[in-house]
Short mmCIF file of C-alpha atoms in Angstrom, two decimals:
data_model
loop_
_atom_site.label_atom_id
_atom_site.label_comp_id
_atom_site.label_asym_id
_atom_site.label_seq_id
_atom_site.Cartn_x
_atom_site.Cartn_y
_atom_site.Cartn_z
CA UNK A 218 119.44 42.71 44.01
CA UNK A 219 118.03 38.67 44.81
CA UNK A 220 114.22 38.13 45.15
CA UNK A 221 112.84 37.37 48.12
CA UNK A 222 110.10 35.37 46.92
CA UNK A 223 111.53 31.80 47.81
CA UNK A 224 110.34 28.63 48.33
CA UNK A 225 112.55 25.32 49.42
CA UNK A 226 112.22 23.10 46.14
CA UNK A 227 114.06 20.41 47.18
CA UNK A 228 111.59 20.03 50.26
CA UNK A 229 108.50 20.04 47.34
CA UNK A 230 110.70 17.80 44.95
CA UNK A 231 109.95 15.24 47.91
CA UNK A 232 106.58 15.75 48.32
CA UNK A 233 105.62 15.85 44.61
CA UNK A 234 106.80 12.29 44.26
CA UNK A 235 105.06 11.23 47.79
CA UNK A 236 101.89 12.78 46.32
CA UNK A 237 101.75 12.70 42.62
CA UNK A 238 98.84 14.79 40.23
CA UNK A 239 98.98 17.00 43.75
CA UNK A 240 101.57 19.36 42.46
CA UNK A 241 99.93 22.63 42.05
CA UNK A 242 98.42 22.00 45.60
CA UNK A 243 101.42 21.34 46.95
CA UNK A 244 103.40 24.36 45.57
CA UNK A 245 100.12 26.85 46.44
CA UNK A 246 99.92 25.77 49.49
CA UNK A 247 103.96 26.36 49.79
CA UNK A 248 103.72 29.73 49.21
CA UNK A 249 100.95 30.65 51.71
CA UNK A 250 102.63 29.04 54.77
CA UNK A 251 106.26 29.19 54.16
CA UNK A 252 107.59 32.26 55.69
CA UNK A 253 109.92 33.60 53.03
CA UNK A 254 106.84 33.38 50.35
CA UNK A 255 103.79 34.98 50.76
CA UNK A 256 102.65 33.73 54.29
CA UNK A 257 98.64 34.37 54.80
CA UNK A 258 96.72 34.87 57.80
CA UNK A 259 93.72 32.74 57.16
CA UNK A 260 93.62 29.73 54.58
CA UNK A 261 90.94 27.59 53.37
CA UNK A 262 91.69 23.99 51.87
CA UNK A 263 88.19 22.26 51.03
CA UNK A 264 87.66 19.41 49.08
CA UNK A 265 85.85 15.87 48.63
CA UNK A 266 86.68 13.19 50.55
CA UNK A 267 89.61 11.33 49.87
CA UNK A 268 91.58 14.45 48.08
CA UNK A 269 94.57 14.19 50.07
CA UNK A 270 93.90 17.78 52.20
CA UNK A 271 94.97 16.37 55.16
CA UNK A 272 97.80 14.49 54.46
CA UNK A 273 99.59 17.10 52.39
CA UNK A 274 98.92 19.74 54.76
CA UNK A 275 100.53 17.59 57.69
CA UNK A 276 103.89 16.35 55.27
CA UNK A 277 104.28 19.96 53.88
CA UNK A 278 104.28 21.40 57.75
CA UNK A 279 106.26 18.84 58.48
CA UNK A 280 109.08 19.40 55.92
CA UNK A 281 109.38 23.12 56.60
CA UNK A 282 109.30 22.19 60.17
CA UNK A 283 112.44 19.83 60.22
CA UNK A 284 114.00 21.97 57.36
CA UNK A 285 116.60 24.15 59.27
CA UNK A 286 116.12 27.23 57.06
CA UNK A 287 112.94 27.39 58.18
CA UNK A 288 111.85 29.06 60.96
CA UNK A 289 108.03 27.55 61.49
CA UNK A 290 106.37 25.29 64.19
CA UNK A 291 102.81 24.00 63.42
CA UNK A 292 99.83 22.24 65.39
CA UNK A 293 97.65 20.07 64.03
CA UNK A 294 93.92 20.16 65.85
CA UNK A 295 91.50 17.02 64.53
CA UNK A 296 87.54 18.66 65.16
CA UNK A 297 85.88 15.63 64.95
CA UNK A 298 87.33 14.30 67.65
CA UNK A 299 86.47 17.16 70.17
CA UNK A 300 82.97 16.44 71.71
CA UNK A 301 81.89 19.92 72.29
CA UNK A 302 83.32 23.55 71.67
CA UNK A 303 85.31 24.01 74.78
CA UNK A 304 87.23 20.75 74.33
CA UNK A 305 88.14 22.00 70.88
CA UNK A 306 89.57 25.03 73.02
CA UNK A 307 91.12 23.07 75.11
CA UNK A 308 92.77 20.25 72.89
CA UNK A 309 94.18 23.81 70.74
CA UNK A 310 96.06 25.01 73.80
CA UNK A 311 97.26 21.55 75.02
CA UNK A 312 98.54 21.24 71.20
CA UNK A 313 100.08 24.56 70.98
CA UNK A 314 101.44 23.89 73.91
CA UNK A 315 103.17 20.66 73.12
CA UNK A 316 104.59 22.20 70.09
CA UNK A 317 106.35 25.21 72.05
CA UNK A 318 107.64 23.01 74.24
CA UNK A 319 105.71 25.30 76.47
CA UNK A 320 107.13 25.25 79.90
CA UNK A 321 104.65 27.93 81.94
CA UNK A 322 101.14 27.08 82.73
CA UNK A 323 98.22 26.67 80.64
CA UNK A 324 95.43 28.29 81.95
CA UNK A 325 91.16 26.68 81.70
CA UNK A 326 89.83 27.32 78.04
CA UNK A 327 86.35 27.52 78.17
CA UNK A 328 85.68 30.41 75.89
CA UNK A 329 86.97 32.25 73.10
CA UNK A 330 87.93 35.16 75.00
CA UNK A 331 89.90 32.56 76.82
CA UNK A 332 91.08 30.81 73.60
CA UNK A 333 92.51 34.31 72.42
CA UNK A 334 94.66 34.94 75.74
CA UNK A 335 96.28 31.71 76.06
CA UNK A 336 97.15 31.91 72.55
CA UNK A 337 98.25 34.99 72.59
CA UNK A 338 100.60 34.57 76.01
CA UNK A 339 102.08 31.71 73.83
CA UNK A 340 102.67 33.19 70.52
CA UNK A 341 102.44 36.90 70.55
CA UNK A 342 104.07 37.95 73.94
CA UNK A 343 107.13 36.02 73.72
CA UNK A 344 110.38 36.88 71.97
CA UNK A 345 111.62 35.38 69.00
CA UNK A 346 113.92 35.27 65.90
CA UNK A 347 112.45 37.65 62.99
CA UNK A 348 110.44 36.11 60.52
CA UNK A 349 109.27 32.92 63.00
CA UNK A 350 105.68 31.79 62.17
CA UNK A 351 102.90 29.42 63.85
CA UNK A 352 100.51 27.77 61.53
CA UNK A 353 97.51 26.36 63.21
CA UNK A 354 95.05 23.79 61.55
CA UNK A 355 91.90 23.19 62.77
CA UNK A 356 91.22 19.98 60.11
CA UNK A 357 87.68 19.17 59.18
CA UNK A 358 86.24 22.01 61.55
CA UNK A 359 83.11 21.48 59.36
CA UNK A 360 82.44 18.34 61.52
CA UNK A 361 82.90 19.98 64.94
CA UNK A 362 79.67 19.03 66.83
CA UNK A 363 77.62 21.60 68.86
CA UNK A 364 79.93 24.45 67.25
CA UNK A 365 78.29 27.95 67.61
CA UNK A 366 77.65 30.11 64.27
CA UNK A 367 80.14 32.27 64.97
CA UNK A 368 82.84 29.55 65.49
CA UNK A 369 84.95 30.25 62.41
CA UNK A 370 84.95 33.89 62.36
CA UNK A 371 85.95 34.49 65.74
CA UNK A 372 88.84 31.24 65.02
CA UNK A 373 89.61 33.34 61.62
CA UNK A 374 90.06 36.46 64.25
CA UNK A 375 92.95 35.03 65.93
CA UNK A 376 95.44 35.93 63.22
CA UNK A 377 94.61 39.27 63.50
CA UNK A 378 95.47 39.59 67.21
CA UNK A 379 98.48 37.40 66.73
CA UNK A 380 100.32 38.64 63.58
CA UNK A 381 102.83 35.81 63.28
CA UNK A 382 99.97 33.23 62.98
CA UNK A 383 98.26 31.31 59.92
CA UNK A 384 94.86 29.37 60.36
CA UNK A 385 94.28 26.95 57.92
CA UNK A 386 90.65 25.71 57.88
CA UNK A 387 90.51 21.74 55.96
CA UNK A 388 86.91 21.68 55.69
CA UNK A 389 84.53 19.80 52.31
CA UNK A 390 82.19 22.39 50.64
CA UNK A 391 82.96 26.15 52.48
CA UNK A 392 80.09 28.66 52.02
CA UNK A 393 80.14 31.92 50.93
CA UNK A 394 81.31 34.20 53.29
CA UNK A 395 82.00 31.46 55.95
CA UNK A 396 84.98 33.58 57.84
CA UNK A 397 83.28 36.82 57.28
CA UNK A 398 86.68 38.31 56.71
CA UNK A 399 87.89 40.07 53.43
CA UNK A 400 90.39 37.88 50.69
CA UNK A 401 90.50 34.91 52.55
CA UNK A 402 92.47 32.60 49.81
CA UNK A 403 90.67 29.27 49.14
CA UNK A 404 92.96 25.97 48.37
CA UNK A 405 91.16 23.53 46.85
CA UNK A 406 91.68 19.84 46.37
CA UNK A 407 89.63 18.51 42.85
CA UNK A 408 88.77 14.81 42.83
CA UNK A 409 91.37 12.61 41.39
CA UNK A 410 90.50 11.63 37.17
CA UNK A 411 90.79 8.52 35.85
CA UNK A 412 94.81 9.25 34.47
CA UNK A 413 95.43 10.14 37.76
CA UNK A 414 94.26 7.00 39.67
CA UNK A 415 95.86 4.89 37.29
CA UNK A 416 99.23 6.62 37.55
CA UNK A 417 99.12 6.69 41.82
CA UNK A 418 98.20 3.66 41.70
CA UNK A 419 100.44 2.05 38.67
CA UNK A 420 103.51 3.97 41.37
CA UNK A 421 103.45 0.60 43.27
CA UNK A 422 102.70 -2.44 41.71
CA UNK A 423 101.86 -6.20 42.78
CA UNK A 424 105.31 -8.38 42.52
CA UNK A 425 105.56 -10.35 39.12
CA UNK A 426 103.38 -12.96 38.11
CA UNK A 427 104.38 -16.35 37.59
CA UNK A 428 106.38 -16.67 33.99
CA UNK A 429 105.74 -13.02 33.74
CA UNK A 430 108.49 -10.45 33.81
CA UNK A 431 108.08 -7.17 36.06
CA UNK A 432 107.23 -4.87 33.38
CA UNK A 433 104.68 -7.22 31.79
CA UNK A 434 102.99 -7.34 35.14
CA UNK A 435 103.30 -3.41 35.71
CA UNK A 436 101.31 -2.87 32.08
CA UNK A 437 99.08 -5.51 33.07
CA UNK A 438 98.02 -3.92 36.19
CA UNK A 439 97.73 -0.19 34.82
CA UNK A 440 95.21 -1.65 32.82
CA UNK A 441 93.58 -3.44 35.19
CA UNK A 442 93.06 -0.40 37.40
CA UNK A 443 91.82 1.47 34.51
CA UNK A 444 88.90 -1.59 34.30
CA UNK A 445 88.34 -1.83 37.76
CA UNK A 446 87.90 2.27 37.71
CA UNK A 447 85.25 1.83 34.81
CA UNK A 448 83.29 -0.94 35.88
CA UNK A 449 83.44 0.18 40.05
CA UNK A 450 84.44 3.20 40.88
CA UNK A 451 83.15 5.50 38.67
CA UNK A 452 79.24 4.16 39.12
CA UNK A 453 79.52 3.37 42.92
CA UNK A 454 82.35 5.56 44.46
CA UNK A 455 85.30 8.30 43.48
CA UNK A 456 87.27 7.88 46.18
CA UNK A 457 90.91 6.81 46.15
CA UNK A 458 90.89 4.19 49.37
CA UNK A 459 87.82 2.29 47.70
CA UNK A 460 89.79 1.79 44.59
CA UNK A 461 92.71 0.82 45.94
CA UNK A 462 90.84 -1.61 48.26
CA UNK A 463 88.77 -3.17 44.81
CA UNK A 464 91.92 -3.49 43.00
CA UNK A 465 93.96 -5.57 46.30
CA UNK A 466 90.96 -7.43 46.33
CA UNK A 467 89.91 -8.16 43.11
CA UNK A 468 93.79 -8.65 41.44
CA UNK A 469 94.21 -12.43 42.66
CA UNK A 470 91.25 -13.32 41.13
CA UNK A 471 91.73 -11.28 37.80
CA UNK A 472 95.33 -12.72 37.69
CA UNK A 473 94.25 -16.74 38.65
CA UNK A 474 93.99 -17.84 34.84
CA UNK A 475 97.40 -16.49 34.56
CA UNK A 476 98.66 -18.47 37.76
CA UNK A 477 96.72 -22.08 36.67
CA UNK A 478 98.84 -21.47 32.76
CA UNK A 479 95.24 -20.83 30.85
CA UNK A 480 96.43 -17.14 30.07
CA UNK A 481 98.95 -15.08 29.67
CA UNK A 482 99.74 -11.50 30.86
CA UNK A 483 99.00 -9.82 27.31
CA UNK A 484 95.88 -11.20 26.37
CA UNK A 485 94.07 -8.67 28.67
CA UNK A 486 90.86 -9.03 26.64
CA UNK A 487 90.20 -12.77 27.59
CA UNK A 488 91.38 -12.25 31.08
CA UNK A 489 88.66 -8.82 31.34
CA UNK A 490 85.83 -11.75 30.05
CA UNK A 491 87.19 -14.40 32.52
CA UNK A 492 86.58 -12.06 35.48
CA UNK A 493 83.43 -10.31 34.17
CA UNK A 494 81.95 -12.11 36.87
CA UNK A 495 84.39 -10.05 39.61
CA UNK A 496 83.94 -6.89 38.50
CA UNK A 497 80.32 -6.25 38.43
CA UNK A 498 79.87 -7.37 41.72
CA UNK A 499 79.70 -3.88 44.39
CA UNK A 500 80.09 -6.16 47.39
CA UNK A 501 84.14 -5.39 46.85
CA UNK A 502 83.41 -1.48 47.87
CA UNK A 503 81.87 -2.43 50.97
CA UNK A 504 84.98 -4.61 53.31
CA UNK A 505 84.04 -5.74 56.21
CA UNK A 506 84.61 -8.49 59.00
CA UNK A 507 83.12 -11.08 57.08
CA UNK A 508 84.99 -12.33 53.85
CA UNK A 509 84.02 -13.77 50.63
CA UNK A 510 85.73 -16.64 49.90
CA UNK A 511 85.27 -17.16 46.11
CA UNK A 512 87.11 -19.66 44.73
CA UNK A 513 89.95 -18.23 41.42
CA UNK A 514 90.40 -21.04 39.63
CA UNK A 515 86.66 -22.05 39.59
CA UNK A 516 86.16 -19.09 37.91
CA UNK A 517 89.19 -19.20 35.73
CA UNK A 518 87.83 -22.77 34.82
CA UNK A 519 84.16 -21.76 34.62
CA UNK A 520 85.38 -19.03 31.93
CA UNK A 521 87.69 -21.46 29.81
CA UNK A 522 84.73 -23.88 29.39
CA UNK A 523 86.45 -26.32 31.12
CA UNK A 524 83.97 -28.58 33.39
CA UNK A 525 84.43 -28.38 37.33
CA UNK A 526 85.77 -30.62 39.33
CA UNK A 527 83.08 -33.12 41.16
CA UNK A 528 82.54 -32.04 44.50
CA UNK A 529 83.99 -27.88 44.21
CA UNK A 530 81.21 -24.51 43.97
CA UNK A 531 81.09 -22.28 41.14
CA UNK A 532 81.02 -18.58 42.45
CA UNK A 533 77.50 -16.96 41.56
CA UNK A 534 75.45 -13.84 42.46
CA UNK A 535 73.85 -15.64 44.76
CA UNK A 536 77.17 -16.54 47.17
CA UNK A 537 77.99 -12.78 46.63
CA UNK A 538 74.80 -11.66 47.95
CA UNK A 539 74.83 -13.98 51.00
CA UNK A 540 78.56 -12.83 51.99
CA UNK A 541 77.75 -9.14 51.72
CA UNK A 542 77.58 -7.83 55.10
CA UNK A 543 74.43 -5.33 53.89
CA UNK A 544 71.96 -7.73 54.20
CA UNK A 545 68.82 -6.87 56.38
CA UNK A 546 69.15 -10.62 58.24
CA UNK A 547 72.81 -9.23 59.49
CA UNK A 548 71.92 -5.77 60.61
CA UNK A 549 68.42 -6.41 62.30
CA UNK A 550 68.13 -7.71 65.14
CA UNK A 551 65.80 -10.64 65.20
CA UNK A 552 63.01 -8.90 66.87
CA UNK A 553 62.95 -6.01 64.06
CA UNK A 554 62.95 -8.78 61.67
CA UNK A 555 60.14 -10.32 62.82
CA UNK A 556 57.93 -8.07 62.52
CA UNK A 557 59.36 -6.86 59.28
CA UNK A 558 58.24 -10.31 58.49
CA UNK A 559 54.68 -9.63 60.20
CA UNK A 560 54.57 -6.33 58.64
CA UNK A 561 55.15 -8.11 55.20
CA UNK A 562 52.20 -11.14 55.85
CA UNK A 563 49.68 -7.58 57.05
CA UNK A 564 50.15 -5.99 53.60
CA UNK A 565 49.76 -8.96 51.37
CA UNK A 566 47.30 -10.55 53.19
CA UNK A 567 43.85 -9.78 53.24
CA UNK A 568 42.21 -9.82 57.09
CA UNK A 569 39.49 -12.05 56.34
CA UNK A 570 42.16 -14.87 56.10
CA UNK A 571 43.94 -13.83 59.97
CA UNK A 572 41.43 -16.56 61.32
CA UNK A 573 42.44 -19.48 59.04
CA UNK A 574 46.59 -18.69 59.20
CA UNK A 575 47.03 -17.88 62.67
CA UNK A 576 43.89 -18.73 64.71
CA UNK A 577 44.16 -22.08 66.64
CA UNK A 578 40.59 -22.19 68.28
CA UNK A 579 39.54 -25.93 65.94
CA UNK A 580 43.57 -27.16 65.72
CA UNK A 581 46.47 -27.38 67.86
CA UNK A 582 48.68 -25.95 64.85
CA UNK A 583 47.67 -23.59 62.28
CA UNK A 584 46.79 -24.63 58.48
CA UNK A 585 49.75 -23.42 56.34
CA UNK A 586 50.70 -24.06 52.87
CA UNK A 587 50.26 -21.17 50.93
CA UNK A 588 46.98 -20.99 50.49
CA UNK A 589 46.50 -24.29 48.82
CA UNK A 590 42.24 -24.68 49.78
CA UNK A 591 41.70 -20.83 49.81
CA UNK A 592 39.60 -20.35 53.04
CA UNK A 593 39.01 -23.73 53.55
CA UNK A 594 35.17 -24.43 52.72
CA UNK A 595 34.99 -23.67 49.71
CA UNK A 596 36.34 -26.85 47.38
CA UNK A 597 39.07 -26.82 44.70
CA UNK A 598 40.37 -23.52 43.53
CA UNK A 599 38.87 -22.42 40.96
CA UNK A 600 40.86 -22.78 36.85
CA UNK A 601 41.70 -18.83 36.58
CA UNK A 602 44.52 -17.82 38.01
CA UNK A 603 45.18 -14.43 39.63
CA UNK A 604 48.19 -11.94 40.06
CA UNK A 605 50.23 -13.42 42.97
CA UNK A 606 49.91 -11.33 46.39
CA UNK A 607 53.80 -10.85 46.72
CA UNK A 608 53.52 -9.60 43.25
CA UNK A 609 51.49 -6.66 43.88
CA UNK A 610 51.80 -3.31 45.98
CA UNK A 611 51.63 -3.61 49.91
CA UNK A 612 48.51 -2.81 51.49
CA UNK A 613 47.85 -1.08 54.07
CA UNK A 614 47.03 -2.23 57.90
CA UNK A 615 46.77 -1.35 61.73
CA UNK A 616 49.55 -1.78 64.24
CA UNK A 617 47.06 -3.81 65.89
CA UNK A 618 47.10 -6.56 63.50
CA UNK A 619 50.38 -6.44 62.99
CA UNK A 620 51.58 -7.00 66.90
CA UNK A 621 48.81 -10.07 66.52
CA UNK A 622 50.74 -11.16 63.43
CA UNK A 623 54.37 -11.03 65.30
CA UNK A 624 53.25 -12.96 68.48
CA UNK A 625 51.57 -15.82 66.33
CA UNK A 626 54.85 -15.99 64.55
CA UNK A 627 56.97 -15.88 67.39
CA UNK A 628 54.88 -18.59 69.23
CA UNK A 629 55.43 -20.35 65.75
CA UNK A 630 59.10 -19.50 65.91
CA UNK A 631 59.36 -20.97 69.88
CA UNK A 632 57.01 -24.27 69.01
CA UNK A 633 53.85 -25.96 70.09
CA UNK A 634 55.89 -28.00 73.09
CA UNK A 635 54.52 -25.08 75.40
CA UNK A 636 50.75 -26.22 74.87
CA UNK A 637 50.58 -23.14 72.79
CA UNK A 638 50.93 -20.26 75.45
CA UNK A 639 53.91 -18.58 73.84
CA UNK A 640 55.48 -15.30 74.88
CA UNK A 641 53.51 -12.38 74.50
CA UNK A 642 54.45 -8.74 73.23
CA UNK A 643 57.93 -8.10 74.65
CA UNK A 644 59.38 -4.34 75.62
CA UNK A 645 61.58 -4.65 72.25
CA UNK A 646 58.66 -4.25 70.51
CA UNK A 647 58.33 -0.53 70.61
CA UNK A 648 62.01 -0.27 69.80
CA UNK A 649 62.18 -2.17 66.82
CA UNK A 650 59.11 -0.49 65.26
CA UNK A 651 61.17 2.80 65.83
CA UNK A 652 64.35 1.18 64.11
CA UNK A 653 62.05 -0.18 61.65
CA UNK A 654 60.59 3.29 60.66
CA UNK A 655 63.55 5.16 60.63
CA UNK A 656 65.18 2.99 58.16
CA UNK A 657 61.99 3.25 56.16
CA UNK A 658 61.28 -0.47 56.12
CA UNK A 659 58.07 0.36 58.22
CA UNK A 660 56.05 3.57 56.67
CA UNK A 661 53.27 5.35 58.95
CA UNK A 662 50.39 6.66 56.26
CA UNK A 663 48.42 9.71 57.03
CA UNK A 664 50.25 9.68 60.39
CA UNK A 665 48.05 12.68 62.53
CA UNK A 666 49.17 15.72 64.43
CA UNK A 667 48.83 14.06 67.94
CA UNK A 668 49.26 10.62 66.51
CA UNK A 669 52.22 8.23 68.11
CA UNK A 670 53.70 5.55 66.50
CA UNK A 671 52.56 2.94 69.45
CA UNK A 672 49.11 3.99 68.69
CA UNK A 673 47.17 0.57 67.69
CA UNK A 674 44.74 2.07 65.72
CA UNK A 675 47.29 3.49 63.07
CA UNK A 676 47.96 2.75 59.82
CA UNK A 677 50.92 1.35 58.06
CA UNK A 678 52.43 -0.04 54.84
CA UNK A 679 55.96 -2.40 54.76
CA UNK A 680 58.29 -0.50 52.86
CA UNK A 681 60.34 -4.17 51.28
CA UNK A 682 59.80 -6.04 48.45
CA UNK A 683 59.57 -10.07 48.42
CA UNK A 684 63.31 -11.26 48.00
CA UNK A 685 63.97 -9.23 50.74
CA UNK A 686 61.16 -10.60 53.07
CA UNK A 687 62.01 -13.87 52.43
CA UNK A 688 65.79 -13.92 53.12
CA UNK A 689 64.83 -12.62 56.79
CA UNK A 690 62.12 -14.82 57.29
CA UNK A 691 64.72 -17.62 56.62
CA UNK A 692 67.01 -16.39 58.59
CA UNK A 693 64.73 -16.81 61.35
CA UNK A 694 63.39 -20.43 59.86
CA UNK A 695 60.45 -19.04 58.68
CA UNK A 696 59.43 -19.79 55.03
CA UNK A 697 56.86 -16.63 53.87
CA UNK A 698 55.57 -18.43 51.21
CA UNK A 699 53.63 -21.05 53.63
CA UNK A 700 51.98 -17.49 55.49
CA UNK A 701 50.93 -16.02 52.17
CA UNK A 702 47.38 -16.64 50.36
CA UNK A 703 47.13 -16.39 46.93
#
């Protein structure tokens, strides 16, 4: 007598090749959904981001549905695309109807009871072949918006009402007794290890380098992937897409000395030393629409000690920092940037110097210059030097003083051609203060129970340092150092 426990080994072998390092998960998932193996009612597939949960589930179900010996159909509902729970119910019934080529009418689903009725009408009360099974997948169900607390337990009860239904819940971290049903199997997708990262990316190596065979390029690429993992992925990001993005970005720079003929593919240590500047830059893990434009040839000449040609530039950390897309000077609007500069000046300048810096009572222009003469009536500066204000911690200021400095800076930025009557406070100030507060760039100090953020007597403190404010000020054409009194 033959065993009734069977798995389509030919189909699984194809998935093993497509998704390396995931053989145990693929075999366990196939066992729990294949009609001729041990199909279950509910299944929780969980794991961190970018571990192959959704891709492997979709690929396996597609392979099983295309197999003529397997009597199985499936439907995948992506929960983050649904705005409300009602939208999820409507999307579920529509997806099941499309998977079954349902020709009958599909009713409206506003509640879980209506969803149960519609799914029972399409799956339970229709004569089908013996052993037929339907798999319903809720992808990222833990990110469903406006979901009631009873949503997952109610969806888990569908398989009790519909015997030939298997429900798969894909999520990140399941809680104990999530579905409130006994004996629910859990399939964990652990994060990839270093050896698995290397084997996955080495399976598709880049084309051979100049004067290098394909085998030498493959071996060099495997060692390069391991080096990128140790320098960037382990510390800053632990996902396969980020590592693939980093390797594709750094590979031309890493192999630039080989293309220039100064190094060989077997000199991995020298190549690693030459590319140490790029391997220390975490900006490659945050790609954006603004691409950095470094010169690999300049990097190789700098690493080799050869003089650079006149008119060329060498890469540095300053250019890398300027090219990043996470700079506050790029992300913040002009009003928020100007308010941030005003908050820094209010925190690092004493209130007694505001009349000297921002008043135009006796002069058409304000007296600036970093406090070269102090207050203006005490003569030259004393011989002993105090600690610079920008090196000290921020002081507390009131909101009214920050807004006054903001108005003065804005008039200075507009120019003196309007007779000093620049624009006043606009409607964007309140929104800008709320934005800076939510980003913790401005911190409320000692907020009362009934005081709002726009209380002019409220006490605040700036939450950024000198380097950040200097870059933000220069993006507005303001040298913040000129407005500081030492």
